[in-house]
Coordinates of C-alpha atoms in Angstrom, one line a residue:
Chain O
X1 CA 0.4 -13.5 3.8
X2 CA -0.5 -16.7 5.6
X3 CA -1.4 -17.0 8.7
X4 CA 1.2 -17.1 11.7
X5 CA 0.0 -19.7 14.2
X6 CA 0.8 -19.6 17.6
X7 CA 3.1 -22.1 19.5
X8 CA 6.5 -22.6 20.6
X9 CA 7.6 -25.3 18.3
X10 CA 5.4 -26.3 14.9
X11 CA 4.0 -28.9 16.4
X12 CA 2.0 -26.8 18.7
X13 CA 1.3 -23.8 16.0
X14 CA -0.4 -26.8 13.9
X15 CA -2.2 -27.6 17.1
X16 CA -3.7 -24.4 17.4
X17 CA -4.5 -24.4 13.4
X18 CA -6.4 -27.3 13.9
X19 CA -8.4 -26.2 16.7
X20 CA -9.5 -23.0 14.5
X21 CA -10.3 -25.0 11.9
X22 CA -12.6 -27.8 14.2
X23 CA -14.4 -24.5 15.3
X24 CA -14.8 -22.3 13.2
X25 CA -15.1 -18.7 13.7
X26 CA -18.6 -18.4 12.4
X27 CA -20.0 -21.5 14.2
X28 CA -18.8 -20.1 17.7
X29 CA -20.6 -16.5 16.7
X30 CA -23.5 -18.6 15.7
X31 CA -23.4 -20.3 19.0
X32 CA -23.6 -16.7 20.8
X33 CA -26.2 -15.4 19.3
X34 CA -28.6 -18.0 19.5
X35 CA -28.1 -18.2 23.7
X36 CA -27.7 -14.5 23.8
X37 CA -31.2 -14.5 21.8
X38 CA -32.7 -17.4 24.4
X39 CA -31.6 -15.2 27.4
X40 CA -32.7 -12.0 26.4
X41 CA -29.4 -10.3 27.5
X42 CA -29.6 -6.5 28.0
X43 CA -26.5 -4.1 28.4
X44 CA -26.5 -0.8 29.5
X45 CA -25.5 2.6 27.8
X46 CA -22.1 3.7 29.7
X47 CA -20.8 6.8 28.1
X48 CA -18.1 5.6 25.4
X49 CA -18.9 2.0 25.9
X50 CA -21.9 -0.7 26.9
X51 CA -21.9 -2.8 29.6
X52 CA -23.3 -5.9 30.5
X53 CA -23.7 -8.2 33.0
X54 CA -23.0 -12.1 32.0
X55 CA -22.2 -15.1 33.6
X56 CA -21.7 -19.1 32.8
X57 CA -21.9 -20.3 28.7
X58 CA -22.6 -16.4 27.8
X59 CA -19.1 -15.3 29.4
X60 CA -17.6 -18.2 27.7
X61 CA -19.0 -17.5 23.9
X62 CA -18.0 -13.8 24.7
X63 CA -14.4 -14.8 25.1
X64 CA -14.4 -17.2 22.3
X65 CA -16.1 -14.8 19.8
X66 CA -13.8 -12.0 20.9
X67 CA -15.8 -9.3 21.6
X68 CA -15.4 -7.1 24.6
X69 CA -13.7 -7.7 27.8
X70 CA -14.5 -9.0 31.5
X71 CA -14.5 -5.7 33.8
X72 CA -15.0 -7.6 37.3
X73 CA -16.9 -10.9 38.8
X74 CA -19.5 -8.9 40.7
X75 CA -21.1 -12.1 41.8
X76 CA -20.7 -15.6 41.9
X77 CA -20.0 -16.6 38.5
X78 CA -21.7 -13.3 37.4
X79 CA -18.8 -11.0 35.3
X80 CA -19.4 -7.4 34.7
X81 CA -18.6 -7.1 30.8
X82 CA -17.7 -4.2 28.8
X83 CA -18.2 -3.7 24.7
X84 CA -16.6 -1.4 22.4
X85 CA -19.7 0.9 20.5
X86 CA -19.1 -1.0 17.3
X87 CA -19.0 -4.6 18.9
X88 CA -22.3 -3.6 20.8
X89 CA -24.0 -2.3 17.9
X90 CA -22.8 -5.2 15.9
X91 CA -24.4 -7.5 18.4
X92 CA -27.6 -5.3 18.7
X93 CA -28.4 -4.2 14.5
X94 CA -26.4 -7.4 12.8
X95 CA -26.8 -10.2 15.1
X96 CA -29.7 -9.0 16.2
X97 CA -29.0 -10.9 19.5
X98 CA -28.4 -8.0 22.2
X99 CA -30.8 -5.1 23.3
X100 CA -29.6 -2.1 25.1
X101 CA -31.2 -0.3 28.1
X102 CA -31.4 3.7 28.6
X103 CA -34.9 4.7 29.3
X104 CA -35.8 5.5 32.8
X105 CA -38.5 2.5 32.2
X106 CA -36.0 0.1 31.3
X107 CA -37.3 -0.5 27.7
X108 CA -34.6 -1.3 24.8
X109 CA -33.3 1.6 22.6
X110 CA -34.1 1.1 19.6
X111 CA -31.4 0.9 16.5
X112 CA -31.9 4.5 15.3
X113 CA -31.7 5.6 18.8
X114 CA -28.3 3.6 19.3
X115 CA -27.1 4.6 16.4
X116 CA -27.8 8.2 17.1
X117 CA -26.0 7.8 20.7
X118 CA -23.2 5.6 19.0
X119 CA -22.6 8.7 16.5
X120 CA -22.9 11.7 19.4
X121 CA -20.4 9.7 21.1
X122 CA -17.9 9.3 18.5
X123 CA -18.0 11.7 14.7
X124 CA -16.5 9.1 12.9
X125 CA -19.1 5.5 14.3
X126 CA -20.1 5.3 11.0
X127 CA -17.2 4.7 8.9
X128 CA -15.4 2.6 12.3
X129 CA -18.4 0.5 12.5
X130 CA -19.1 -0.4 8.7
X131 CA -15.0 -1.4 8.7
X132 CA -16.0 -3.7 11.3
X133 CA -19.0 -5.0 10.1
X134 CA -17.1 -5.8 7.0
X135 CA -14.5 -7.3 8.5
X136 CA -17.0 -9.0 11.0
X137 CA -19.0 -10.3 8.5
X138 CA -16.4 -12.1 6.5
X139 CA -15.5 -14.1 10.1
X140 CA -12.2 -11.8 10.6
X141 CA -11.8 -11.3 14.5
X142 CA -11.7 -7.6 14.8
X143 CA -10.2 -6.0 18.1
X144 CA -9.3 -2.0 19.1
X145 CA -5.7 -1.4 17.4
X146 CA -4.8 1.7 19.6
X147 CA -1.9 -0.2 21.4
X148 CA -0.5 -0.1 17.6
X149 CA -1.6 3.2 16.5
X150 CA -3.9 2.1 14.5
X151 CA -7.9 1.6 14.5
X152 CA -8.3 -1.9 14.7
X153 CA -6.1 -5.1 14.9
X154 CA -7.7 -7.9 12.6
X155 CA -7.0 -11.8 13.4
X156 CA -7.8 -15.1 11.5
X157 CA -9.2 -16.7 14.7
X158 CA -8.7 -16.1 18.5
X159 CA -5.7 -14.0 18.9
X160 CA -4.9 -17.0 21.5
X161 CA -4.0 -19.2 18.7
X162 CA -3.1 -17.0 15.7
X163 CA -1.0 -13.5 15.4
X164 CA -2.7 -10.6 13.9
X165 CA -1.6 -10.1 10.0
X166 CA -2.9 -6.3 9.7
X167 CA -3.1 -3.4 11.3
X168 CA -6.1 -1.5 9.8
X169 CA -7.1 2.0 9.4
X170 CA -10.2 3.8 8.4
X171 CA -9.8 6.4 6.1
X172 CA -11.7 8.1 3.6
X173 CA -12.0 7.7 -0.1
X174 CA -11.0 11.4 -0.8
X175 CA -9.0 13.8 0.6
X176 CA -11.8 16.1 1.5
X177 CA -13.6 14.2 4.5
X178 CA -10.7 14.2 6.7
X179 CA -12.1 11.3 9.4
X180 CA -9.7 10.3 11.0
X181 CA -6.5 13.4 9.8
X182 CA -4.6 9.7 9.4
X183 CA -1.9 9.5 6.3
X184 CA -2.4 12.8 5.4
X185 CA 1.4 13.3 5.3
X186 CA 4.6 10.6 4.3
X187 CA 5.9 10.8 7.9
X188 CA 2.3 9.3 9.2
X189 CA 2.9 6.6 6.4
X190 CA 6.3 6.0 8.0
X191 CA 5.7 5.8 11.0
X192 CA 2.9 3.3 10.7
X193 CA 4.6 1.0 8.5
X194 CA 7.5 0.9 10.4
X195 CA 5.8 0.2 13.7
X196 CA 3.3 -2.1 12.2
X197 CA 6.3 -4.1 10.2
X198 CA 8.9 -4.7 13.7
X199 CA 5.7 -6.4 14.7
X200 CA 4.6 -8.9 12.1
X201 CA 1.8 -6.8 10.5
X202 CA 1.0 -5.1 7.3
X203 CA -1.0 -1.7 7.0
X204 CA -4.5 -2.2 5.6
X205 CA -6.6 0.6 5.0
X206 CA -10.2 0.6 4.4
X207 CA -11.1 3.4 2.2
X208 CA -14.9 4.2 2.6
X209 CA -17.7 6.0 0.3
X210 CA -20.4 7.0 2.0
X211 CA -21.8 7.6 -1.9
X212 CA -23.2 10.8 -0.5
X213 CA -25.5 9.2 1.8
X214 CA -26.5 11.2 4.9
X215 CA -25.7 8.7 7.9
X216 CA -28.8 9.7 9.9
X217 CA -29.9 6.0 10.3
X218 CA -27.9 3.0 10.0
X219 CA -30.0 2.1 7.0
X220 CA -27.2 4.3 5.2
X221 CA -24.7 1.9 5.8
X222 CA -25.8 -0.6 3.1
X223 CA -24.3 2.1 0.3
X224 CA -21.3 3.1 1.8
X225 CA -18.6 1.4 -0.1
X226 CA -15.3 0.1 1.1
X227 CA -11.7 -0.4 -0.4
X228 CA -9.2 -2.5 0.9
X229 CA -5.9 -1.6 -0.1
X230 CA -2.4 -2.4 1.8
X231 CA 0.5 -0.1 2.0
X232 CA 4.1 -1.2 1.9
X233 CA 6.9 -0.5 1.8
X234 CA 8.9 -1.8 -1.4
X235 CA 13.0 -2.4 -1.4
X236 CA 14.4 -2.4 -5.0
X237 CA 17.6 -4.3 -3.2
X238 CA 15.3 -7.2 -2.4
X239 CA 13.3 -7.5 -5.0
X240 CA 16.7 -7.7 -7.4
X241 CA 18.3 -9.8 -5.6
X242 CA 15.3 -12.4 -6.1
X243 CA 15.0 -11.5 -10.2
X244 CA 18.6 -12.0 -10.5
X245 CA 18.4 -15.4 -8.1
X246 CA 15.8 -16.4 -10.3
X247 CA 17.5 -15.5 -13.5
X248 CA 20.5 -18.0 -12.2
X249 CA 18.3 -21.0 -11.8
X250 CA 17.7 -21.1 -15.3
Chain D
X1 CA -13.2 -20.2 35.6
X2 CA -11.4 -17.8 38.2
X3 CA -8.3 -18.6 36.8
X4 CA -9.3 -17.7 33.4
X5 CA -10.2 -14.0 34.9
X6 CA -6.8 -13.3 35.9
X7 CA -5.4 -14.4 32.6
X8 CA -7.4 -12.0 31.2
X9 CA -6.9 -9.3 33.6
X10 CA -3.3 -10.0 33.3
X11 CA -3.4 -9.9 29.6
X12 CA -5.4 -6.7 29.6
X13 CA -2.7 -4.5 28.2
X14 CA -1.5 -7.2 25.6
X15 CA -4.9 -8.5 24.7
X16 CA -3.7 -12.0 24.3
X17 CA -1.8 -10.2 21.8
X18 CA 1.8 -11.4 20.2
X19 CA 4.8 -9.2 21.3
X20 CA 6.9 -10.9 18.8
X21 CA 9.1 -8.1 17.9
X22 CA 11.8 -8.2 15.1
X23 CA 13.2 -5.5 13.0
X24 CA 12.4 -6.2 9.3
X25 CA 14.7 -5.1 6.7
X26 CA 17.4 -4.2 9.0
X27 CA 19.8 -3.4 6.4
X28 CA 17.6 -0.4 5.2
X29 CA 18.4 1.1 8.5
X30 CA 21.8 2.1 6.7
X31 CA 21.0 4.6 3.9
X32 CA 22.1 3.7 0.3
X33 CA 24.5 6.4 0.4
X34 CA 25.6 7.7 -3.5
X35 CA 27.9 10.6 -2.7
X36 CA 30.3 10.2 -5.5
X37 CA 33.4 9.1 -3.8
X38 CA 31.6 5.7 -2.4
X39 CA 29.7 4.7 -5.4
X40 CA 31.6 2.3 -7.1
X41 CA 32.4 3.1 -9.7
X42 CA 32.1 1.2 -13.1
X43 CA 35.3 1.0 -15.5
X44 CA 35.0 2.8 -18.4
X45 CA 38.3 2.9 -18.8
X46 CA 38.7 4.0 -22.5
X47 CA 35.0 3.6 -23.1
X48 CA 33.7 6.9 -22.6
X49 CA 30.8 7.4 -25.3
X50 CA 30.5 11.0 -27.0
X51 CA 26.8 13.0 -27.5
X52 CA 25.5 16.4 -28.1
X53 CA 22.8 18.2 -26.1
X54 CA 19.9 19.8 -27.9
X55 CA 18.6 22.2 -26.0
X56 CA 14.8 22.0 -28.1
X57 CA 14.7 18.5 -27.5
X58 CA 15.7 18.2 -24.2
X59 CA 17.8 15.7 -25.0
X60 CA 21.5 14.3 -25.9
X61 CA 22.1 12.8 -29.2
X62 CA 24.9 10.0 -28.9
X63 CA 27.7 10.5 -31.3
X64 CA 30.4 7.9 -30.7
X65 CA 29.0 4.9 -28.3
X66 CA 31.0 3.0 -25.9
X67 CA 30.2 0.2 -23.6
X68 CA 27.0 -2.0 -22.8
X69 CA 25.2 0.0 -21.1
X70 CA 23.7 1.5 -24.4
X71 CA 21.2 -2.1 -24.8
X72 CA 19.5 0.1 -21.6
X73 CA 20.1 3.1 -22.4
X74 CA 18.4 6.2 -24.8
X75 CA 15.5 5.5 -27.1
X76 CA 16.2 5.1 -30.6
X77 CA 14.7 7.4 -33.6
X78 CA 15.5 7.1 -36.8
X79 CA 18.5 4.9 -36.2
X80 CA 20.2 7.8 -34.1
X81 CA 20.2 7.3 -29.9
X82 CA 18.8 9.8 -27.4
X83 CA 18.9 10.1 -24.2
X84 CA 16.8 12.2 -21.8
X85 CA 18.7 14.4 -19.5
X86 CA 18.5 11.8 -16.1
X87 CA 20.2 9.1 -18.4
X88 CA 22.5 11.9 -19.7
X89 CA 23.2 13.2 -15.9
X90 CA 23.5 10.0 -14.7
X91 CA 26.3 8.7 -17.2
X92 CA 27.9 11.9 -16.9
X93 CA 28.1 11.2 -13.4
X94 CA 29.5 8.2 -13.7
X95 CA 32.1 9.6 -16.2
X96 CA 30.9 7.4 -19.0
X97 CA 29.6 10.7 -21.4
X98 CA 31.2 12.8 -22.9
X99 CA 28.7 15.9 -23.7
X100 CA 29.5 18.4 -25.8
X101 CA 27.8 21.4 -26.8
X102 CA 26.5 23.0 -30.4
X103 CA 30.5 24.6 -30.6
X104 CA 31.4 20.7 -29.5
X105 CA 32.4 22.5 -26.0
X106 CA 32.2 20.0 -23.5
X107 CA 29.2 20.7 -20.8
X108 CA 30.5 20.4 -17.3
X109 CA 29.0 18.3 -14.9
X110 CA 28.0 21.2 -13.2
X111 CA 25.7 23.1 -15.9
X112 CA 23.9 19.2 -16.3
X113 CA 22.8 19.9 -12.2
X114 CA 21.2 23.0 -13.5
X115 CA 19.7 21.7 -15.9
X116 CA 17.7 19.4 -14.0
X117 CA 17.5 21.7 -11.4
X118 CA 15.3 23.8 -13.7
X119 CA 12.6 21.3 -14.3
X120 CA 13.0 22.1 -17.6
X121 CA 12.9 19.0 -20.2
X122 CA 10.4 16.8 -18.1
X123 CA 12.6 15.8 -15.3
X124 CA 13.2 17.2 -11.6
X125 CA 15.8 16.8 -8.7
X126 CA 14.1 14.0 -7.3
X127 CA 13.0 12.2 -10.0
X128 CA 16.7 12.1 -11.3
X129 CA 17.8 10.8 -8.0
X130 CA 15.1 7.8 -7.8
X131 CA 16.0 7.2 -11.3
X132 CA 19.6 7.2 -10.1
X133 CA 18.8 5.0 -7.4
X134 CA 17.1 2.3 -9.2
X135 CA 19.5 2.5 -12.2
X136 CA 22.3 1.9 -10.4
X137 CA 21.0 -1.0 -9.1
X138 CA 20.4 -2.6 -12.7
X139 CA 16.7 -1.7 -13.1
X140 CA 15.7 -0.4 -16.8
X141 CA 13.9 2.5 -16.8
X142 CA 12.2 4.8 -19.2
X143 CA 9.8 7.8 -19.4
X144 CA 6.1 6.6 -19.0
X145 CA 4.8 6.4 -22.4
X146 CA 7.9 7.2 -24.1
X147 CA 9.1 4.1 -27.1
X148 CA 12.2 2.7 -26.3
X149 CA 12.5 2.3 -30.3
X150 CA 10.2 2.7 -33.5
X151 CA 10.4 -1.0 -33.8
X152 CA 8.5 -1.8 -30.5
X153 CA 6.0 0.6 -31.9
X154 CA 5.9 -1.7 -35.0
X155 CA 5.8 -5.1 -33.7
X156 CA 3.0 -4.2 -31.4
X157 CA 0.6 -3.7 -34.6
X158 CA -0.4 -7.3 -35.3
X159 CA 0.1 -7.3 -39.0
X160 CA -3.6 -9.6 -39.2
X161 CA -5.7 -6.9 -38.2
X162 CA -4.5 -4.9 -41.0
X163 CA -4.4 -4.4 -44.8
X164 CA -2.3 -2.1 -47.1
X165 CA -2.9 1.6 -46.5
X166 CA -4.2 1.3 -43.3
X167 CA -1.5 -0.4 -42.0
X168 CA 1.0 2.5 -43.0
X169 CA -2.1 5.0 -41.9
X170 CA -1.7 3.2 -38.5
X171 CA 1.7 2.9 -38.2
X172 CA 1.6 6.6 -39.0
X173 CA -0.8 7.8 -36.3
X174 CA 1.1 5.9 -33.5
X175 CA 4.4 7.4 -34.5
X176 CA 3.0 10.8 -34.5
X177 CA 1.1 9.7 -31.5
X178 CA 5.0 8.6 -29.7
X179 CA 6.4 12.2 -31.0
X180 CA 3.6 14.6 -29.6
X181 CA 4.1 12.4 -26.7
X182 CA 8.2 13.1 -26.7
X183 CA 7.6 16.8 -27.2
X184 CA 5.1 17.1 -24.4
X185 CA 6.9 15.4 -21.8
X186 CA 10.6 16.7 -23.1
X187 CA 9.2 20.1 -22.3
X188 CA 8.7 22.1 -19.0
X189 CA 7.5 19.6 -16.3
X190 CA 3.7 20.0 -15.2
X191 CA 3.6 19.3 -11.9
X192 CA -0.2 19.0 -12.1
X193 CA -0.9 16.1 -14.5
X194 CA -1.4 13.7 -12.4
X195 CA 0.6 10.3 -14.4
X196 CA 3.3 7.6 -13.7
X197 CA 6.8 9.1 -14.4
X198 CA 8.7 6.2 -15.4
X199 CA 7.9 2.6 -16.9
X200 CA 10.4 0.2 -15.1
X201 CA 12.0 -3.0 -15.6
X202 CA 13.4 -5.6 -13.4
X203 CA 17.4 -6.0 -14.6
X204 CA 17.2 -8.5 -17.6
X205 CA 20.5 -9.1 -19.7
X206 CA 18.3 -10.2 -22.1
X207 CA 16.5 -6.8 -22.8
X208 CA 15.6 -5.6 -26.5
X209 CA 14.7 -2.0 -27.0
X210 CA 12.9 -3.4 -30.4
X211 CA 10.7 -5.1 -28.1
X212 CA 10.5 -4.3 -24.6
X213 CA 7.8 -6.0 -23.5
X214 CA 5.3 -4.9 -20.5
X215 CA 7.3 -2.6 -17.4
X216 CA 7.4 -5.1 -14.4
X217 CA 5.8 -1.9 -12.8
X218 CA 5.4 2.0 -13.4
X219 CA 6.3 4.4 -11.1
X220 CA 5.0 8.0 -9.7
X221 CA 7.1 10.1 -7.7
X222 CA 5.3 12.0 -4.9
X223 CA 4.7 15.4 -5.1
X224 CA 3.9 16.3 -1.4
X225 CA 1.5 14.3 0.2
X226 CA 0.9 10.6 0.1
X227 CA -1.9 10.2 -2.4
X228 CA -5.4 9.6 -2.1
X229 CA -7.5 7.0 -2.7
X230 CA -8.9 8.7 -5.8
X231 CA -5.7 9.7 -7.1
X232 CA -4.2 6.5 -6.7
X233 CA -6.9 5.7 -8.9
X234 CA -6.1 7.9 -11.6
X235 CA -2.8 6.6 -11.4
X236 CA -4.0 3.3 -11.9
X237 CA -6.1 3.7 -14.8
X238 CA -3.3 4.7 -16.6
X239 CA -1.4 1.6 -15.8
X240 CA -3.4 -0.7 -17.8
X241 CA -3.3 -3.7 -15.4
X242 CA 0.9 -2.9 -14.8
X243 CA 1.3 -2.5 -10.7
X244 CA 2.0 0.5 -9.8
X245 CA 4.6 2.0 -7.2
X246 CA 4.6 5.2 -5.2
X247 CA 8.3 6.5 -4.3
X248 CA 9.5 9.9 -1.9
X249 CA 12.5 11.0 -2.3
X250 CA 13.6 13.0 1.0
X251 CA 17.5 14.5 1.4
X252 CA 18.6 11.9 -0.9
X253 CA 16.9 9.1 0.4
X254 CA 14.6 7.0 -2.1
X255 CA 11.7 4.9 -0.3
X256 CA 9.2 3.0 -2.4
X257 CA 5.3 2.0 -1.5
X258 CA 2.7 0.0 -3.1
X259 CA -0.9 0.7 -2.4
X260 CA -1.9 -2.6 -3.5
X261 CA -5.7 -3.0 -4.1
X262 CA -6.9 -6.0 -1.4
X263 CA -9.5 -8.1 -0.8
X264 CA -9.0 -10.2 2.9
X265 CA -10.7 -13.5 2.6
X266 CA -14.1 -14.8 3.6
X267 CA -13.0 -17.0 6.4
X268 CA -15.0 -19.6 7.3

C-alpha cells in the first residue's frame, strides 16, 4: 500500500510528504531521548497508565514523536502528560531515556519491577508491548487502536500528516494461548475487515511466539518471535475483471 | 503553545486521526445470487454432452462431448474425459450433461444434490458451491494435486535429467503417484487432513490441459473457524511458493481471504 498523505489538494499532501521526509521519524525520537536523558525526566506509576509532568522542548518532542497525550497545563508552560504502559516502558527499557517513580523514597523502579507492574496491570503486556517495540523500532508511529476495534493503529509519520494504513492486532501463534479471544471465529474476521476497510485500512496481525519462554523479566522478550501477516478480503469479480482487462491489451 | 493544547484536547477522541470514510467494494453489498432462475444461463442449445457416473470412481465418464467448455473441464486418462462430481453437478445444473446411469437411465438433477450432499467422492455442499461460484465466473479449477492430463505429468519430467529405463521407471512412479492420489481424494472426504482443496486458475482462453502450468493460487475452504497461524502454515507448505486463499461459504454466500505473510518496512 503506499502511503496516503494528508491534504486537501495534492499539492498540500506532497507538502506534508516532504516535511516527513526533512524529519525523519527516527531523528525526532533521537532528539527526545537525548533531552529527556539531559533532564532526568521521571513519571509516576498511575494505575493503568504513567504520568508525567513536562513542559517547553520535552512537551514538543512528546507531540512530535507521538507518544502519549497532554492531560492538563498544571502550570505555566508546565503540561501534565499521560503514557500508555507500552509507550512508557518503551521510553524507560528501549530508550533508556525515562525513569519511573513508586517507592515511598522517590527512587526509580527498576525494569524488572516495571515490568512486573506493567504485566499485573494487564495479562497480555508482554505480547502488546513486544508488537510495539517491533513496530517502534522500525520507526512506524504506533498509537492505541480501540476507537477501531483493534489493538493499535500504525502510521508512517505523525498521523498529522499521513493516514494510518493498518489496523493491527496481537494474536497468538497458535490456537491454544487465547491472548486476546480475537479472530477466533469468521464473524470477528468480518467484522474487522469490514470496519477497518470503510476506513482506509488493512488488518495486520502480529502473530507472536513466546518460544516457550517464561515472561518473568523482559529479558524474555528478545526470543519471542513475531509474524506479520495481513488479512483481506479477496473479490474473484475484481480480480477477473483486471486478468481479462489485461488479456485485451495484448 | 495554548492553542496547540486545545487542538489536542479537541482532537482527543479523533487523535488527529483521518475520518475519511468510504464504503469499499460497494457492489459486494449485493449478494451474487445463483438461484437458478437468475443465472444466466449459457446456450447449449443442441450441445448437451452425454457421460456415465461410476459410482467406484466417483466420477462421470464423458461419452458424447459438446461445447467448449470441455478445454476446462474433466481430467483426461487414457484418452477418455472425467469429471469429478462438482464439475458434473455443475454442468448438470446448467443443463449442459446429460448423465446417465450403468442401465443408461438418466440421473436426475436431484439424486446429483445427494450425492454431494453425502460427502462421499471428495467433495461437500460448500465446496461445490465456491467451486460453482468461481466457475461461473470463468476461473479454471481443479482438485489440489489432481493432473489435468497424463501429458502435463510428462512434460514436467525434463527429458535431460533422464536416461532409458529410468525415464519410463519415473514416468511410472508419478502416474501411480497421480492414481493413489485420484483414489484417495475420489473417496470419502476427510475432513481432518488439513490441505488446499482446489488448484485455481485465473480465466485464460488460452488454457492447455497437456500443460497447465502453475495455479495462479490454491484454495482451502474453511471448516469452522478461521485458521490459525500454524495451520495456515501447513497449508502453505503445501503450496510450494503458489499464494494461497482462504474462502467460507455461509447460506450460499462465497467470501474469500488471503492471510498474506508481511513484512512492514524499516522506515527511516
Amino acid at each position: 500500500m503506499a502511503p496516503r498523505w494528508k491534504g486537501k489538494d495534492a499539492k498540500s499532501k506532497k507538502d506534508a510528504e516532504a516535511e516527513a521526509l526533512k524529519e525523519p521519524m527516527s531523528k525526532i525520537i533521537s532528539q527526545l531521548q537525548s533531552s529527556f536523558v539531559q533532564s532526568n525526566t521521571c513519571g509516576f506509576l498511575s494505575d493503568n497508565c504513567v504520568h508525567l509532568a513536562v513542559q517547553g522542548e520535552q512537551l514538543d518532542l512528546l507531540d512530535k514523536a507521538c507518544f502519549g497525550r497532554p492531560v492538563r497545563i498544571v502550570e505555566k508552560d508546565m503540561y501534565w502528560f499521560q503514557l500508555t504502559l507500552e509507550e512508557a516502558f518503551y521510553l524507560c527499557y528501549f530508550l533508556k531515556c525515562l525513569e519511573i517513580n513508586g517507592r515511598a523514597d522517590d527512587s526509580p523502579l527498576s525494569n524488572e519491577e516495571l515490568w512486573r507492574y506493567f504485566k499485573s496491570k494487564k495479562e497480555a503486556f508482554p505480547c502488546f508491548y513486544k508488537v510495539y517495540s517491533h513496530l517502534r523500532i522500525k520507526n512506524w508511529v504506533v498509537r492505541s487502536g480501540a476507537q477501531y476495534g483493534v489493538d493499535f493503529i500504525v502510521y508512517r509519520h505523525h498521523p498529522a500528516l499521513v493516514h494510518s494504513e493498518y489496523g493491527v492486532l496481537v494474536l497468538s501463534h497458535d490456537n491454544d494461548a487465547d491472548l486476546n479471544g480475537r479472530l477466533s471465529v469468521w464473524s470477528d474476521v468480518h467484522c474487522s475487515t469490514r470496519l477497518l476497510g470503510s476506513v482506509a485500512k488493512t488488518l495486520l496481525v502480529l502473530y507472536i511466539n513466546k518460544n516457550g519462554q517464561n515472561d518473568e523479566s523482559p529479558l524474555c522478550l528478545a526470543n519471542y518471535t513475531i509474524e506479520e501477516r495481513t488479512i483481506s478480503r479477496w473479490s474473484p469479480e475484481q480480480c477477473r475483471e483486471r486478468s481479462v482487462l489485461t488479456f485485451l491489451d495484448l | 503553545m495554548e492553542e496547540k493544547v486545545c487542538e489536542c484536547s479537541s482532537n482527543e477522541n479523533s487523535d488527529y486521526d483521518d475520518d475519511e470514510f468510504y464504503l469499499q467494494n460497494a457492489s459486494d453489498e449485493e449478494d451474487f445470487q445463483f438461484s437458478p432462475g437468475s443465472l444466466p444461463k449459457l446456450q447449449f442449445r443442441n450441445t448437451k454432452s452425454k457421460g456415465r457416473w461410476n459410482e467406484e470412481m466417483g466420477m462421470a465418464e464423458l461419452l458424447e462431448k459438446n461445447g467448449k467448455m470441455w478445454v476446462t473441464t474433466g481430467i483426461v486418462r487414457k484418452g477418455k474425459i472425467y469429471t469429478s462430481v462438482e464439475e458434473t453437478l455443475y454442468l448438470m445444473e446448467l443443463e449442459a450433461f446429460d448423465l446417465l446411469d450403468n442401465d443408461d437411465i438418466s440421473i436426475s438433477l436431484s439424486k446429483m444434490y445427494e450425492k454431494v450432499a453425502g460427502g462421499k467422492f471428495g467433495c461437500c455442499w460448500e465446496l461445490f458451491e465456491a467451486y460453482r461460484h468461481l466457475k461461473s465466473l470463468g476461473y479454471i479449477i481443479a482438485r489440489h494435486d489432481v493432473a489435468w492430463s497424463l501429458k502435463s505429468v510428462r512434460s514436467s519430467i525434463k527429458s535431460s535429467d533422464l536416461e532409458g529405463t529410468e525415464e519410463n521407471k519415473q514416468l511410472v512412479d508419478m502416474v501411480s503417484k497421480v492414481e493413489v492420489s485420484i483414489d484417495k481424494l475420489f473417496g470419502d472426504l476427510k475432513i481432518n487432513d488439513l490441505k488446499p482443496d482446489f488448484d485455481v486458475y485465473l480465466p485464460n482462453n488460452r488454457f492447455r490441459k497437456s500443460s497447465p502450468g502453475d495455479p495462479n493460487f490454491l484454495l482451502y475452504l474453511s471448516r469452522g473457524h478461521p485458521p490459525s497461524k500454524a495451520e495456515i502454515e501447513v497449508l502453505e507448505r503445501q503450496c510450494g511458493g503458489i499464494p494461497l486463499k482462504i474462502c467460507l461459504v455461509t447460506e450460499g454466500r462465497v467470501i474469500f481471504f488471503s492471510f498474506d505473510k508481511v513484512e512492514l518496512p524499516v522506515l527511516t
